[in-house]
XYZ file of C-alpha atoms in Angstrom:
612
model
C 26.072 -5.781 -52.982
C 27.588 -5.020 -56.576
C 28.722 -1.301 -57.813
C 25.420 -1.442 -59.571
C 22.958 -1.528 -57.022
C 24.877 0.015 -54.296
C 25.034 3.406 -56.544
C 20.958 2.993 -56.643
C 21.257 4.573 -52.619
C 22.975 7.941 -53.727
C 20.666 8.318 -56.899
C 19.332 12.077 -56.189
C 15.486 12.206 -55.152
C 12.789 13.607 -57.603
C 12.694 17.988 -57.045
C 9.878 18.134 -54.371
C 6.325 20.310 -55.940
C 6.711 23.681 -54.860
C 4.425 24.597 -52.542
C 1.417 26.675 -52.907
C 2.337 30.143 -51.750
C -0.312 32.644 -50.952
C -0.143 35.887 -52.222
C 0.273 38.636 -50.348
C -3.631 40.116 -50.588
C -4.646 36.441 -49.958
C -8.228 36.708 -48.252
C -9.184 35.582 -45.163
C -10.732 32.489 -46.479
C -7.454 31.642 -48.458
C -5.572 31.949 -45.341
C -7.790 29.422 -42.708
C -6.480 25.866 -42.959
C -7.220 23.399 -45.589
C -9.783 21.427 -43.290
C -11.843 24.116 -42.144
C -11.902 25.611 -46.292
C -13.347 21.936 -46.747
C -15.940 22.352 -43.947
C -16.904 25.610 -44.849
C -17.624 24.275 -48.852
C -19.599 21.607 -47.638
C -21.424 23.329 -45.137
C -22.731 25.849 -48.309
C -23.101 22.697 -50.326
C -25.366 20.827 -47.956
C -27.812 24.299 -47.486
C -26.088 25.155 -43.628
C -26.921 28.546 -45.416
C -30.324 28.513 -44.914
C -31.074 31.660 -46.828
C -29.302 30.482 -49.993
C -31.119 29.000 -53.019
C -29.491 25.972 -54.814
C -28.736 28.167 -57.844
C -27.303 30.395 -55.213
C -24.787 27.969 -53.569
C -24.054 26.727 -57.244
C -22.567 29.835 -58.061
C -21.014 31.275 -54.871
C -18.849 27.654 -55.395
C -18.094 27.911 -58.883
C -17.216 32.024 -57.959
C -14.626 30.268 -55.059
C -13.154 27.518 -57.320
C -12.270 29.942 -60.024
C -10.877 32.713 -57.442
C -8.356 30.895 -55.984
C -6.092 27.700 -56.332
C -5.912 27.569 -52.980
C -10.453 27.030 -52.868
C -10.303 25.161 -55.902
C -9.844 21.783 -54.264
C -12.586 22.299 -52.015
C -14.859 24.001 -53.851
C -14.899 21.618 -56.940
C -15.653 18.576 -53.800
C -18.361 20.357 -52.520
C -19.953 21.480 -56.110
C -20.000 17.690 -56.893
C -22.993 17.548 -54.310
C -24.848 19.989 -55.975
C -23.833 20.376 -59.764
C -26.672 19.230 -62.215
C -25.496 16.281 -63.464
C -22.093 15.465 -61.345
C -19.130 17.110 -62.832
C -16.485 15.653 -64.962
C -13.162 16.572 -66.430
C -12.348 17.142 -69.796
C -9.082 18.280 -71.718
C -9.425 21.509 -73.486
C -7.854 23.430 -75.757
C -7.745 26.989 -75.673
C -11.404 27.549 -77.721
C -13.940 27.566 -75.169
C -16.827 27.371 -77.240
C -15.466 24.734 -79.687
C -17.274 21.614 -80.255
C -16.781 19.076 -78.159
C -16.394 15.230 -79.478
C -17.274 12.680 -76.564
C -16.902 9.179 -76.413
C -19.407 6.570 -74.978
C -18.854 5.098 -71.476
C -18.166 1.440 -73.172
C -15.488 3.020 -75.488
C -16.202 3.613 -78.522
C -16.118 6.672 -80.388
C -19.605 7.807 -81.525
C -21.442 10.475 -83.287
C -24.846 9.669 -81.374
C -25.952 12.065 -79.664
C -25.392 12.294 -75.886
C -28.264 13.858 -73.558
C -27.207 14.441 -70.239
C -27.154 12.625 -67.618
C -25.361 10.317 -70.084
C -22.882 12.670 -70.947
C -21.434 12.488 -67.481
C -18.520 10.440 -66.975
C -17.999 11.027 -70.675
C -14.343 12.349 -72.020
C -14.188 14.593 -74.523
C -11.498 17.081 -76.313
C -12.294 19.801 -77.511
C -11.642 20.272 -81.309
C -11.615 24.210 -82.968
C -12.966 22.869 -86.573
C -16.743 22.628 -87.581
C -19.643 19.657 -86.509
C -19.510 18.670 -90.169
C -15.572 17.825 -89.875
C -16.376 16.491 -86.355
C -19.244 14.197 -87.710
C -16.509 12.699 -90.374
C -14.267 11.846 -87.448
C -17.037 9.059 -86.483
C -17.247 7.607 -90.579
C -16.001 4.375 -92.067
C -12.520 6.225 -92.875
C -11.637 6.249 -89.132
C -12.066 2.487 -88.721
C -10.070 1.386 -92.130
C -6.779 4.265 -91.005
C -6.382 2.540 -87.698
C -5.518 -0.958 -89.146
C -3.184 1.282 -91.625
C -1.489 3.029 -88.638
C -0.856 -0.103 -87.131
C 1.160 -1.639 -90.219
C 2.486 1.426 -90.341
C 4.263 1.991 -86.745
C 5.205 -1.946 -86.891
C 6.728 -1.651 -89.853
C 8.811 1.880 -88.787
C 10.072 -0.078 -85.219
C 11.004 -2.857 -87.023
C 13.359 -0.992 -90.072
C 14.994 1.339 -86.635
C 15.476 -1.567 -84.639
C 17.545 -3.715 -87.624
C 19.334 -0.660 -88.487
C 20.508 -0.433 -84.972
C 21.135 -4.128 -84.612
C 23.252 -4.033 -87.901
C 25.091 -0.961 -87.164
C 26.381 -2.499 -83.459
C 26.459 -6.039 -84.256
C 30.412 -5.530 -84.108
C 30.795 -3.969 -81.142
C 27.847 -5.980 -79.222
C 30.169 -7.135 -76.417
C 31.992 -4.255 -75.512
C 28.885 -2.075 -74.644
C 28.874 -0.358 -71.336
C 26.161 0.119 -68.187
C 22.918 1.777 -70.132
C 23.824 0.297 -73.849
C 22.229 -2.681 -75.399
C 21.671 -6.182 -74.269
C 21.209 -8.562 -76.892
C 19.981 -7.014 -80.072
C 18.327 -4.219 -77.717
C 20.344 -0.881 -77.971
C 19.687 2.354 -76.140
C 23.327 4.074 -76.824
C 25.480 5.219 -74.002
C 24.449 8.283 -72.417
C 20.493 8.067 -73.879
C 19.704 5.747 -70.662
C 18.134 8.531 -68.858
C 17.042 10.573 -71.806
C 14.558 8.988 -74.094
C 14.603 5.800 -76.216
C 16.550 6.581 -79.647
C 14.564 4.160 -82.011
C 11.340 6.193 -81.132
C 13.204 9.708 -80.915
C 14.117 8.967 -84.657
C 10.884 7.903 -85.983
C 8.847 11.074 -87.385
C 5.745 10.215 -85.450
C 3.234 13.004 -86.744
C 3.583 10.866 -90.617
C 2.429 7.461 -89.014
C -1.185 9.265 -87.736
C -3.640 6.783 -89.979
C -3.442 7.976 -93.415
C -6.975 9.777 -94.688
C -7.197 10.401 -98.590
C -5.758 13.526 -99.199
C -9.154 15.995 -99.705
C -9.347 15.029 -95.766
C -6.945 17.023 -95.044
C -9.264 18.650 -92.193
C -10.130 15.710 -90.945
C -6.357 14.571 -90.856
C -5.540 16.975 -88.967
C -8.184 16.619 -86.485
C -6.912 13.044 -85.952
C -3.759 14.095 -85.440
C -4.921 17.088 -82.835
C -6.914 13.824 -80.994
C -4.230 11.138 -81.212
C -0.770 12.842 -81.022
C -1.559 16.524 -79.435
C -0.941 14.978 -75.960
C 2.558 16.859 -76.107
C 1.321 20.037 -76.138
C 0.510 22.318 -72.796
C -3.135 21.795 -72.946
C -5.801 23.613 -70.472
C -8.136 21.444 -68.022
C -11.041 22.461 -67.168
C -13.903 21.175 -64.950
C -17.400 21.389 -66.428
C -19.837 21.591 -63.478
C -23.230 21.872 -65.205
C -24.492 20.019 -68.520
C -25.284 21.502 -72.001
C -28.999 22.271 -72.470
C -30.810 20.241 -74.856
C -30.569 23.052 -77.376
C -27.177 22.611 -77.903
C -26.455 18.572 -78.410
C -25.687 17.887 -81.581
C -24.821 14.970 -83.592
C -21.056 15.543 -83.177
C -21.373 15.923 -79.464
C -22.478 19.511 -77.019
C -21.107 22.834 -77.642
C -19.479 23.720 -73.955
C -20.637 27.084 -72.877
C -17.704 28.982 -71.292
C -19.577 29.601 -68.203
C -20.211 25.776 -67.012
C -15.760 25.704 -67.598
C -14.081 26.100 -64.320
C -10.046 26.556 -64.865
C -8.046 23.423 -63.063
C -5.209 25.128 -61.287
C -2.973 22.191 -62.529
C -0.027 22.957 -59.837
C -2.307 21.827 -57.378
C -3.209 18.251 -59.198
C -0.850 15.066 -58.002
C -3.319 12.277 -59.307
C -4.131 11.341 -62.451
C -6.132 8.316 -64.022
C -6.709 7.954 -67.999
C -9.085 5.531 -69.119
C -10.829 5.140 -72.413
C -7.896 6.469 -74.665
C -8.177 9.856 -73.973
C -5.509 11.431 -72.450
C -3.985 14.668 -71.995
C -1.308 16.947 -70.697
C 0.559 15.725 -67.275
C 0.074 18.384 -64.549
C 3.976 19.478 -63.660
C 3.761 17.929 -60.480
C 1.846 14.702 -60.636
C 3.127 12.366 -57.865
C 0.546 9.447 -58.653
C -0.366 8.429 -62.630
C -2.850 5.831 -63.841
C -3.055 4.825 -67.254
C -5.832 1.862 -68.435
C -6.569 1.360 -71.656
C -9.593 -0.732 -71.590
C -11.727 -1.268 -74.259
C -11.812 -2.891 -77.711
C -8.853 -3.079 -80.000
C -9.574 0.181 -81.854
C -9.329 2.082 -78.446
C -6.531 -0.132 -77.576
C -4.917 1.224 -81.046
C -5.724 5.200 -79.363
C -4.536 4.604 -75.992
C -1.165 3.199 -77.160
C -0.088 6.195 -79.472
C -1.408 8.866 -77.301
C -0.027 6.955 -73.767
C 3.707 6.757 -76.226
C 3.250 10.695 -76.423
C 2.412 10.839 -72.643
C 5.378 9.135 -71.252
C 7.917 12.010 -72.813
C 6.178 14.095 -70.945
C 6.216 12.074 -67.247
C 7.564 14.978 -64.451
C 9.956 14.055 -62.107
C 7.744 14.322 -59.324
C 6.533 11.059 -60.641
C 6.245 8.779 -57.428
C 3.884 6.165 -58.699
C 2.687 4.329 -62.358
C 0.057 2.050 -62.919
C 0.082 0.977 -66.459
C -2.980 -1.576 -67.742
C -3.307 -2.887 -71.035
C -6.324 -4.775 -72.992
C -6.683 -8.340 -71.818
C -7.412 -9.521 -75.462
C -5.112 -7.329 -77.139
C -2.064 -6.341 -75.197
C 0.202 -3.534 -76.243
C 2.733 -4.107 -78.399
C 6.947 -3.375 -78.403
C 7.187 -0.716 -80.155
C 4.696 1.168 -77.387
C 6.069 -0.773 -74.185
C 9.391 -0.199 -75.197
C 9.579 3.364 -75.450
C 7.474 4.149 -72.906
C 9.706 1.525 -70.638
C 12.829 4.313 -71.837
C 10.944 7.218 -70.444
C 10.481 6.282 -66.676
C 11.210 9.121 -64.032
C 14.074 7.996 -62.358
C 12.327 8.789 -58.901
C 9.639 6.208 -59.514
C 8.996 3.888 -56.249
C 6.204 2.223 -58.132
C 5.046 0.504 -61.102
C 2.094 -1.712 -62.174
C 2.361 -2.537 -66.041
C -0.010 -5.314 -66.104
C -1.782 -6.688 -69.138
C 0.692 -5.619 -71.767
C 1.860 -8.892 -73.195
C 5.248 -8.364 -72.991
C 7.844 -9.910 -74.205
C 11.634 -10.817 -74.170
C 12.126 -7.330 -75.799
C 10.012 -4.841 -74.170
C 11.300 -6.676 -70.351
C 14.967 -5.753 -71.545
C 13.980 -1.997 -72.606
C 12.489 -2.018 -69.192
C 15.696 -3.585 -67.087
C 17.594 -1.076 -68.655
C 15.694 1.535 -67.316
C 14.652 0.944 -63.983
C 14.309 3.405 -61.099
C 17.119 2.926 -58.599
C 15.148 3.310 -55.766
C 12.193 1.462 -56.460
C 9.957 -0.137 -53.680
C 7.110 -2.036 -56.092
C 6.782 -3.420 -59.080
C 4.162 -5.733 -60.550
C 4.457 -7.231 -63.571
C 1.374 -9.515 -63.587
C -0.457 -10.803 -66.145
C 2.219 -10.319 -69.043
C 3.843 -13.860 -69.282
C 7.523 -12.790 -69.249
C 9.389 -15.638 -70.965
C 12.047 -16.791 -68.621
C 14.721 -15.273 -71.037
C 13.909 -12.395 -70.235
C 12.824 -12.735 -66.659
C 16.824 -13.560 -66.170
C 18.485 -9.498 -66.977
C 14.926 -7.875 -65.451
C 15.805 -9.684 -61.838
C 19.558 -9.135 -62.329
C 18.851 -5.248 -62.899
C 15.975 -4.923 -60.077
C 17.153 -2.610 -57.349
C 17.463 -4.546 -54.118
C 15.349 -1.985 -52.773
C 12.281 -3.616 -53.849
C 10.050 -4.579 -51.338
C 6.972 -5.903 -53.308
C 7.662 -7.912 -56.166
C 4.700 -9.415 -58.221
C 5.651 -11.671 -61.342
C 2.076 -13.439 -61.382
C 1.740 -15.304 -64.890
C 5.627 -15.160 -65.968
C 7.280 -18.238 -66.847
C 10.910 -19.316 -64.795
C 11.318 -21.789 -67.822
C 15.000 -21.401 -67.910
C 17.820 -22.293 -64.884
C 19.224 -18.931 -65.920
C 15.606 -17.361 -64.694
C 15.268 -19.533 -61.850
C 19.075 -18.741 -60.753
C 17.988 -14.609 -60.971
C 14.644 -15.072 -58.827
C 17.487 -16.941 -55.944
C 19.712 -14.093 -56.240
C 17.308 -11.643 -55.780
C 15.363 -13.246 -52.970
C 19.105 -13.931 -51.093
C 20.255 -10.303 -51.716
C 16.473 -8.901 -49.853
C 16.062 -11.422 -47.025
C 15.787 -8.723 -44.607
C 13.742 -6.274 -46.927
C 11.181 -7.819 -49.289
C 7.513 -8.119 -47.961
C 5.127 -9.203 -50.942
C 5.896 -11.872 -53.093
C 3.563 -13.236 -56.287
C 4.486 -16.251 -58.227
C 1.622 -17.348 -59.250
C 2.065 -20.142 -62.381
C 5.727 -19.041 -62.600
C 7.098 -23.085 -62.556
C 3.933 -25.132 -64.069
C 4.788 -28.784 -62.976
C 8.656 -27.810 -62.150
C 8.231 -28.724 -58.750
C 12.112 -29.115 -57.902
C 12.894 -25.140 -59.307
C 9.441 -24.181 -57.045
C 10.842 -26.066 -53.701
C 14.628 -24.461 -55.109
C 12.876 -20.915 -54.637
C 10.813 -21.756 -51.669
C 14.066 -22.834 -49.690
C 15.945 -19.182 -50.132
C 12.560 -17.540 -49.235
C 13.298 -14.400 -46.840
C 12.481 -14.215 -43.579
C 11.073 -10.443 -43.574
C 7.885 -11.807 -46.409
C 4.639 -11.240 -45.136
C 2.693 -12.435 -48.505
C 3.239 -15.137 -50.910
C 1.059 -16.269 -53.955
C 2.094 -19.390 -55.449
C -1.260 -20.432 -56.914
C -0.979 -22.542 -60.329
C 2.115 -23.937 -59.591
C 2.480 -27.891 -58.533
C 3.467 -28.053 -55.012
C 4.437 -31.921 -53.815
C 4.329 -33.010 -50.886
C 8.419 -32.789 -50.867
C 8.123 -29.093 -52.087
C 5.567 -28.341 -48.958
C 8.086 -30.083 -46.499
C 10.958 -27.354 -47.811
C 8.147 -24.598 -47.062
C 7.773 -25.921 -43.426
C 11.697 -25.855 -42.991
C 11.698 -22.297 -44.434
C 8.342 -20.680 -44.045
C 8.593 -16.735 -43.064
C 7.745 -15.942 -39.230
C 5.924 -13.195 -39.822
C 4.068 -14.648 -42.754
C 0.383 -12.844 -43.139
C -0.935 -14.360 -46.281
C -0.462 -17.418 -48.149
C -2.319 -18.322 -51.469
C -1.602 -21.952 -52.783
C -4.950 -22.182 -55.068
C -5.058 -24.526 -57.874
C -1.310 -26.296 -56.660
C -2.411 -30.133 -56.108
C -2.541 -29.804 -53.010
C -3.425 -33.282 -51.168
C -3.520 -34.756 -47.293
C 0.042 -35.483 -48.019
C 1.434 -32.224 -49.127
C -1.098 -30.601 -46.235
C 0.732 -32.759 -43.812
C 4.244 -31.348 -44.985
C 3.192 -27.707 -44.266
C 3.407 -28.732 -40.904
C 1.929 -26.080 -38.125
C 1.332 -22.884 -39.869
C 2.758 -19.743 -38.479
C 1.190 -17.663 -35.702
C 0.820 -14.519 -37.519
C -1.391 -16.095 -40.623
C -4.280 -13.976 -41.367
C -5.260 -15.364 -44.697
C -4.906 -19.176 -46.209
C -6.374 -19.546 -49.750
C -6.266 -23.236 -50.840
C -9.218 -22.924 -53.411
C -9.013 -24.819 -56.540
C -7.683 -27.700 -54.752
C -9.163 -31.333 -54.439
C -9.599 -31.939 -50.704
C -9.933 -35.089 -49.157
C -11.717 -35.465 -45.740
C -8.083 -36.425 -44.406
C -6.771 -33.309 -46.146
C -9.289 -31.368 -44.217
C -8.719 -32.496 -41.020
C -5.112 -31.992 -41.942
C -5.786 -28.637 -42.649
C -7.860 -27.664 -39.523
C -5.419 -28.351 -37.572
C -2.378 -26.908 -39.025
C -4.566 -23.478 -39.381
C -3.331 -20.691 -36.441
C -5.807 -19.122 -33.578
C -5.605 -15.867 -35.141
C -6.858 -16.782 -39.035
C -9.325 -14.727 -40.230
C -9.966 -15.812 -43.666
C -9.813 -18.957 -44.898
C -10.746 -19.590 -48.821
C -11.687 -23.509 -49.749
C -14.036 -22.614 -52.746
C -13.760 -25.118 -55.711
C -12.115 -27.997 -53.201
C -15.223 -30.686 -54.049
C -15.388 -30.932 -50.282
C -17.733 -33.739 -48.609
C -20.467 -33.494 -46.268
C -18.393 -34.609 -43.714
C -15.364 -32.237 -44.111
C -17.876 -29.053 -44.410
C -19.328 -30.010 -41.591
C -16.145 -30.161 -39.550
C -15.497 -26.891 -41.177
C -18.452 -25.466 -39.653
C -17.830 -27.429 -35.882
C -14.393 -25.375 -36.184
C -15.260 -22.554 -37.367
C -18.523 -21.918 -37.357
C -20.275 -18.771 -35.509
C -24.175 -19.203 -35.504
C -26.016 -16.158 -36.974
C -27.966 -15.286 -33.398
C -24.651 -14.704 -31.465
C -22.488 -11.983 -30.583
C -24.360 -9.704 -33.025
C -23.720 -6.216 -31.556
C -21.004 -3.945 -32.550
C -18.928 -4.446 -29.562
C -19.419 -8.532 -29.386
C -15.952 -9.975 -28.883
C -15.215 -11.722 -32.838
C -14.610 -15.186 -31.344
C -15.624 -18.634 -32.788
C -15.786 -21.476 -30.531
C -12.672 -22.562 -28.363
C -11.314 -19.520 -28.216
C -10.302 -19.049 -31.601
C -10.537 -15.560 -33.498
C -13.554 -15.284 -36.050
C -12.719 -16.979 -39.421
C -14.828 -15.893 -42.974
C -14.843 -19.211 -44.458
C -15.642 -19.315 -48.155
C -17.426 -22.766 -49.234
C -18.252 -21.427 -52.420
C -18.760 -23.517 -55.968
C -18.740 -26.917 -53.282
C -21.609 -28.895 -54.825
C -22.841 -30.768 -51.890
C -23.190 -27.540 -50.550
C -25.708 -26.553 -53.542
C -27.095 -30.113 -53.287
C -27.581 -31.204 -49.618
C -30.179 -29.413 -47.697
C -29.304 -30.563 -44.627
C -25.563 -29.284 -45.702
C -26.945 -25.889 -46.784
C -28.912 -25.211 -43.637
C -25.932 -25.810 -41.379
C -23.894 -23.401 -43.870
C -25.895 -20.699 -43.862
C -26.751 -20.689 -40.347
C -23.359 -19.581 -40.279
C -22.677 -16.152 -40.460
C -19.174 -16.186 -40.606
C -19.877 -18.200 -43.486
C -19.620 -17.622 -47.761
C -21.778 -19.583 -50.029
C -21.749 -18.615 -54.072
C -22.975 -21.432 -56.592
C -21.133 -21.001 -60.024
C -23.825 -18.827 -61.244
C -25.956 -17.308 -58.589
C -25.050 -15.254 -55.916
C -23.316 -15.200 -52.633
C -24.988 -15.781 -48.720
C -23.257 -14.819 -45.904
């Protein structure tokens, strides 16, 4: 193991959150342990207090979650059961009885009103200014800055990055551990401090431009878009406006239905809709989707850019999901890649189109002691697939590349480094439509797989019948799932697997074309102890469902208590067997009947539902 990633073991851990001392004229109820403060708050929420009216227990719960931090956590659970609607969080600033602008469930931004129950679920933030600035926030002006904005921040990334580039371009090869790589510079001693392009740029003049007798308005859009970075309050509204006070720019809050978060005692986080707001100091676990339409997309990337210079320390875990359509672009990966906690052990960034670029801003700054990381669904080019595996600490354990492309031997030389330097360590393993129809670089990987995997998912990739024989030679021992949908797969290839290993729980093979050889193939080959096995989409024959079911199947009328032994017939362990989207399923009566006498067995047609 190299200097690089043996230094990755000594890396300091992330300060620990300080614990939640009790002062010293803590009560009695502050004092009893944190499951018996739970089962007292739900006791008073489900009416074990006889002589307590619902109002009552309302307020004896919101008087315990604003007393203490220490009752806050289980006080807020048990008010859930009895608030009127359910509660939700919102960010606040420090005007209680602001208006408050609220966005739709579906995403948008809207000035129609909200009556509750609709309202919960809702986000909102809280803005000081008047319903008539408020009600301009929803107008035509919005829609038109965010396409400015956009130009904007492109054009700003672009000028910093070739003013960096031409500035180093002498001096590109002698650059040390944390500079740039290729046209992508973070300086020496900025690894672990911020990215420089985006520390340069003067953020608050690329909010979308408004004409200037908005002024008001501008700075409302800045407050909802870029005040992420300040220290803003949470608070927990338990009970909904009254109709009296919805208006068209969304329900004035009355300070009594606020509940103060204690935010020292928050470790989770999840951010959805565009919204976001100030980290609590010692989040452990952060989720960040931006779902929606391309205008929310736009929200969600300039507040989540604000967001990341802000990530604690404590950070243990980051799940990171872009638009599916949309993606977010490098000059909000990037940065956001420069920001990462150094204590991170996970990270999901999934969705985000990424490119050669925003993967080297990323291998740059990876945690040294990471366990996961997942970057599915972004089609990495191989080019940069090649410095991201070189730089991965060989601490990782889970390792999910679904969707990028090993189209280079550089790429595919990485991915056999990698997988040689954690054959005693690395458990998951996604690959799904890494190789295409490269099916010597997919039998290349398959033969250095290690030993210690327990999942593999090498669906949309062409595996031969030669590539299947190198699996067999090399398949993991204690192999739990393997996923080979949509691969080709024929008798032959089901042949080469040879006898599957013991410890198989789950075989997915859907997608493929099966023959009635391939199935018999495929019976046999399966282990005692499957449980699941997944052969939707295979065009299957009457005759090879039918031995599926002889196999497998375990009629509906046995064994149906909760302590019946799950065995199928000869002994072998109970096996879900999904025949879904199989048209002679759909078509043959005879075929169905058998099927669904099966419990043990999954029928879905391609646009109704699913029997079991």
């Amino acid at each position: 193991m190299d200097a690089k990633h043996a230094s990755a073991h000594h890396a300091p851990p992330p300060p620990p959150p300080q614990q939640q001392q009790q002062p010293p004229h803590a009560s009695p109820l502050e004092r009893l342990a944190g499951d018996l403060r739970d089962l007292i708050c739900e006791h008073l929420a489900l009416d074990h207090f006889r002589r307590l009216t619902v109002p009552q227990r309302r307020a004896t719960l919101v008087h315990l979650a604003r007393s203490s931090p220490a009752l806050y956590a289980p006080a807020a659970r048990a008010l859930m059961r009895v608030a009127d609607p359910v509660v939700h969080l919102i960010p606040l600033t420090d005007h209680a009885t602001a208006y408050l602008a609220v966005g739709r469930r579906n995403g948008f931004l809207s000035a129609t009103t909200l009556h509750p129950p609709d309202l919960v679920g809702a986000i909102g933030i809280v803005t000081p200014r008047s319903r008539v600035v408020l009600n301009r926030l929803f107008d035509g002006h919005y829609a038109r800055a965010v396409n400015d904005w956009r130009r904007a921040m492109t054009q700003a990334m672009a000028h910093a990055m070739a003013s960096h580039d031409h500035g180093n371009s002498d001096d590109e090869h002698d650059q040390g551990p944390g500079q740039g790589v290729e046209g992508v510079g973070v300086p020496h001693g900025h690894a672990e401090h911020g990215w420089e392009h985006a520390a340069d740029i003067d953020w608050s003049e690329l909010v979308p431009h408004v004409p200037p007798h908005d002024a008001a308005m501008r700075d409302d859009l800045a407050a909802l878009i870029l005040g992420v970075a300040e220290k803003q309050k949470w608070y927990l509204i338990w009970t909904a406006p009254t109709p009296g006070t919805i208006l068209p720019c969304g329900p004035i809050v009355h300070g009594s239905a606020l509940i103060p978060v204690p935010l020292a005692t928050v470790r989770r986080a999840h951010f959805s809709g565009g919204l976001v707001a100030s980290l609590p100091p010692y989040l452990t676990h952060a989720r960040i989707t931006g779902e929606g339409p391309e205008l929310l997309c736009d929200q969600a990337a300039r507040a989540t850019v604000q967001l990341a210079w802000h990530f604690p320390p404590t950070m243990a875990s980051l799940e990171l999901t872009g638009h599916t359509a949309t993606g977010l672009s490098y000059c909000v990966v990037a940065p956001i890649a420069a920001q990462l906690p150094r204590g991170l052990r996970s990270i999901t960034m999934t969705h985000l189109a990424m490119d050669a670029a925003c993967t080297r801003v990323l291998a740059l700054h990876l945690p040294p002691n990471l366990i996961k990381l997942s970057l599915a669904e972004n089609g990495v080019p191989g080019i940069a697939l090649d410095p991201l595996l070189r730089a991965l600490p060989r601490t990782v354990r889970s390792l999910n590349l679904d969707g990028s492309r090993f189209d280079t031997p550089e790429s595919v030389d990485a991915l056999v480094a990698f997988l040689v330097e954690t054959v005693r360590s690395l458990e998951d393993l996604h690959l799904a439509g890494g190789f295409a129809r490269d099916a010597d670089a997919l039998a290349r990987v398959i033969a250095h797989l290690p030993r210690s995997v327990h999942e593999i998912t090498l669906d949309l990739n062409y595996l031969t019948a030669d590539a299947a024989g190198v699996f067999a030679m090399h398949v993991p021992h204690a192999l739990r799932l393997l996923s080979v949908a949509r691969t080709g797969l024929d008798a032959d290839a089901v042949h080469a697997l040879g006898s599957l290993p013991r410890s198989l729980r789950r075989l997915v093979v859907a997608g493929n074309v099966l023959s009635d050889a391939a199935v018999e193939e495929l019976v046999h080959r399966v282990p005692q102890g499957l449980r699941e096995l997944n052969v939707a989409a295979c065009a299957l024959s009457a005759e090879a469902v039918r031995a599926l079911v002889d196999v497998f199947g375990v009629p509906r009328g046995r064994g149906g208590g909760p302590n019946a032994s799950a065995e199928a017939p000869g002994g072998r362990a109970e096996c879900a067997v999904d025949v879904s989207d199989t048209a002679v399923v759909m078509t043959d009566l005879a075929v169905l009947e058998e099927v669904v006498a099966m419990r043990n067995f999954v029928v879905a047609g391609a646009g109704g539902g699913a029997s079991r």
